[in-house]
């Protein structure tokens, strides 16, 4: 059922004081260019997460290591506990399960090449770029 009728039919609409309002996506302000990461200065609340620039790593991957351009990340319960500060010990940076495109490979890797799609574990994968042991 479309609301509003006619040429301006909308699937979702709110009417407030006689004014029709509809949801729209708008481009975000581009305040950060280049690679980004989700970062937190202190554990304790999800609201502590913020987007920050990720320093570009131009070093070559070491033997058995793969550099990944992250496309999607899975947030699991361990990550939530980590961000909230409820995980025992030091869990390291949040984010591990990811899908990515291989952007560089270290020596000794025969099963992956640059441009391959990959699904697995990435170190601190809540970012544009991550590294992984190529076996994972």
Short mmCIF file of C-alpha atoms in Angstrom, two decimals:
data_model
loop_
_atom_site.label_atom_id
_atom_site.label_comp_id
_atom_site.label_asym_id
_atom_site.label_seq_id
_atom_site.Cartn_x
_atom_site.Cartn_y
_atom_site.Cartn_z
CA UNK A 1 0.00 0.00 0.00
CA UNK A 2 1.50 3.31 -1.04
CA UNK A 3 0.83 6.43 1.02
CA UNK A 4 0.24 9.84 -0.43
CA UNK A 5 -1.28 8.57 -3.66
CA UNK A 6 -0.64 9.70 -7.19
CA UNK A 7 2.78 10.53 -8.56
CA UNK A 8 4.32 10.97 -5.06
CA UNK A 9 3.35 7.59 -3.57
CA UNK A 10 5.61 6.55 -0.66
CA UNK A 11 5.88 3.18 1.11
CA UNK A 12 6.58 4.95 4.43
CA UNK A 13 5.45 8.37 5.60
CA UNK A 14 4.96 10.33 8.82
CA UNK A 15 2.54 13.24 9.05
CA UNK A 16 3.44 15.78 11.72
CA UNK A 17 1.41 18.98 12.08
CA UNK A 18 0.09 18.54 8.55
CA UNK A 19 3.58 18.14 7.04
CA UNK A 20 4.41 14.91 5.23
CA UNK A 21 7.84 13.53 6.07
CA UNK A 22 9.53 10.63 4.29
CA UNK A 23 12.86 8.91 5.02
CA UNK A 24 15.74 9.67 2.64
CA UNK A 25 19.37 8.65 2.55
CA UNK A 26 21.77 11.52 2.12
CA UNK A 27 25.49 11.48 1.40
CA UNK A 28 27.59 11.60 4.56
CA UNK A 29 30.11 14.35 5.08
CA UNK A 30 33.50 13.18 3.88
CA UNK A 31 35.64 14.28 6.79
CA UNK A 32 38.01 11.30 6.59
CA UNK A 33 39.69 10.22 3.38
CA UNK A 34 41.49 6.96 2.77
CA UNK A 35 41.39 3.83 4.90
CA UNK A 36 39.28 3.96 8.08
CA UNK A 37 38.79 1.83 11.18
CA UNK A 38 36.37 1.61 14.07
CA UNK A 39 38.33 2.68 17.13
CA UNK A 40 37.58 3.12 20.81
CA UNK A 41 39.65 5.02 23.36
CA UNK A 42 38.10 3.23 26.33
CA UNK A 43 36.08 0.07 26.77
CA UNK A 44 32.72 0.24 28.49
CA UNK A 45 30.08 1.33 25.97
CA UNK A 46 29.28 0.81 22.31
CA UNK A 47 28.93 4.60 22.08
CA UNK A 48 32.72 4.83 22.62
CA UNK A 49 33.26 3.49 19.08
CA UNK A 50 34.20 6.10 16.52
CA UNK A 51 35.47 6.16 12.96
CA UNK A 52 39.14 7.06 12.72
CA UNK A 53 41.76 7.19 9.99
CA UNK A 54 43.70 3.99 9.56
CA UNK A 55 47.40 4.50 8.90
CA UNK A 56 48.28 2.95 5.55
CA UNK A 57 50.63 0.00 5.94
CA UNK A 58 52.97 -0.08 2.96
CA UNK A 59 55.18 -2.86 4.32
CA UNK A 60 55.29 -6.16 2.46
CA UNK A 61 53.49 -9.06 4.17
CA UNK A 62 55.86 -11.45 5.91
CA UNK A 63 56.07 -15.16 5.11
CA UNK A 64 52.62 -16.76 5.37
CA UNK A 65 50.80 -13.42 5.87
CA UNK A 66 48.05 -11.92 3.70
CA UNK A 67 46.91 -8.29 3.50
CA UNK A 68 43.15 -7.92 3.05
CA UNK A 69 40.88 -5.13 1.82
CA UNK A 70 37.90 -5.77 4.08
CA UNK A 71 34.44 -5.75 2.48
CA UNK A 72 32.23 -7.04 5.33
CA UNK A 73 32.76 -7.88 9.01
CA UNK A 74 30.88 -10.18 11.35
CA UNK A 75 30.45 -8.86 14.89
CA UNK A 76 30.22 -11.71 17.36
CA UNK A 77 29.47 -11.92 21.07
CA UNK A 78 33.19 -11.83 21.94
CA UNK A 79 33.48 -8.47 20.14
CA UNK A 80 30.52 -7.05 22.07
CA UNK A 81 32.02 -8.20 25.39
CA UNK A 82 35.36 -6.73 24.31
CA UNK A 83 33.85 -3.31 23.53
CA UNK A 84 31.85 -3.32 26.77
CA UNK A 85 34.96 -4.24 28.78
CA UNK A 86 33.34 -7.45 30.03
CA UNK A 87 35.71 -9.94 28.35
CA UNK A 88 38.22 -11.49 30.78
CA UNK A 89 41.84 -10.61 30.04
CA UNK A 90 42.98 -8.68 26.98
CA UNK A 91 40.96 -9.85 23.97
CA UNK A 92 42.88 -7.56 21.60
CA UNK A 93 41.16 -5.35 19.05
CA UNK A 94 37.56 -6.21 18.11
CA UNK A 95 36.65 -7.71 14.76
CA UNK A 96 37.92 -10.94 13.29
CA UNK A 97 35.44 -12.67 10.99
CA UNK A 98 35.49 -10.93 7.62
CA UNK A 99 35.10 -11.21 3.89
CA UNK A 100 37.77 -9.42 1.91
CA UNK A 101 39.75 -9.11 -1.28
CA UNK A 102 43.39 -10.20 -1.09
CA UNK A 103 45.60 -7.18 -1.78
CA UNK A 104 49.04 -8.64 -1.03
CA UNK A 105 50.54 -11.99 -0.08
CA UNK A 106 53.74 -12.94 1.66
CA UNK A 107 56.15 -15.59 0.51
CA UNK A 108 55.25 -19.25 0.74
CA UNK A 109 51.58 -18.75 -0.16
CA UNK A 110 50.43 -20.79 -3.15
CA UNK A 111 46.67 -21.02 -2.56
CA UNK A 112 45.90 -17.26 -2.66
CA UNK A 113 46.74 -14.49 -5.09
CA UNK A 114 46.09 -10.76 -5.28
CA UNK A 115 42.47 -10.12 -6.27
CA UNK A 116 41.08 -13.35 -4.78
CA UNK A 117 37.96 -13.16 -2.63
CA UNK A 118 38.58 -14.48 0.86
CA UNK A 119 36.45 -15.37 3.87
CA UNK A 120 38.01 -16.01 7.24
CA UNK A 121 39.86 -14.36 10.12
CA UNK A 122 41.42 -10.91 9.89
CA UNK A 123 43.33 -9.19 12.69
CA UNK A 124 41.39 -6.07 13.83
CA UNK A 125 39.05 -6.45 10.85
CA UNK A 126 36.77 -3.54 11.82
CA UNK A 127 38.81 -1.55 9.33
CA UNK A 128 39.42 -0.97 5.63
CA UNK A 129 42.63 -3.02 5.68
CA UNK A 130 43.49 -6.05 7.78
CA UNK A 131 46.18 -8.71 7.92
CA UNK A 132 45.77 -12.43 8.38
CA UNK A 133 47.69 -15.65 8.61
CA UNK A 134 47.02 -17.06 5.14
CA UNK A 135 45.90 -20.39 6.64
CA UNK A 136 42.89 -18.64 8.24
#
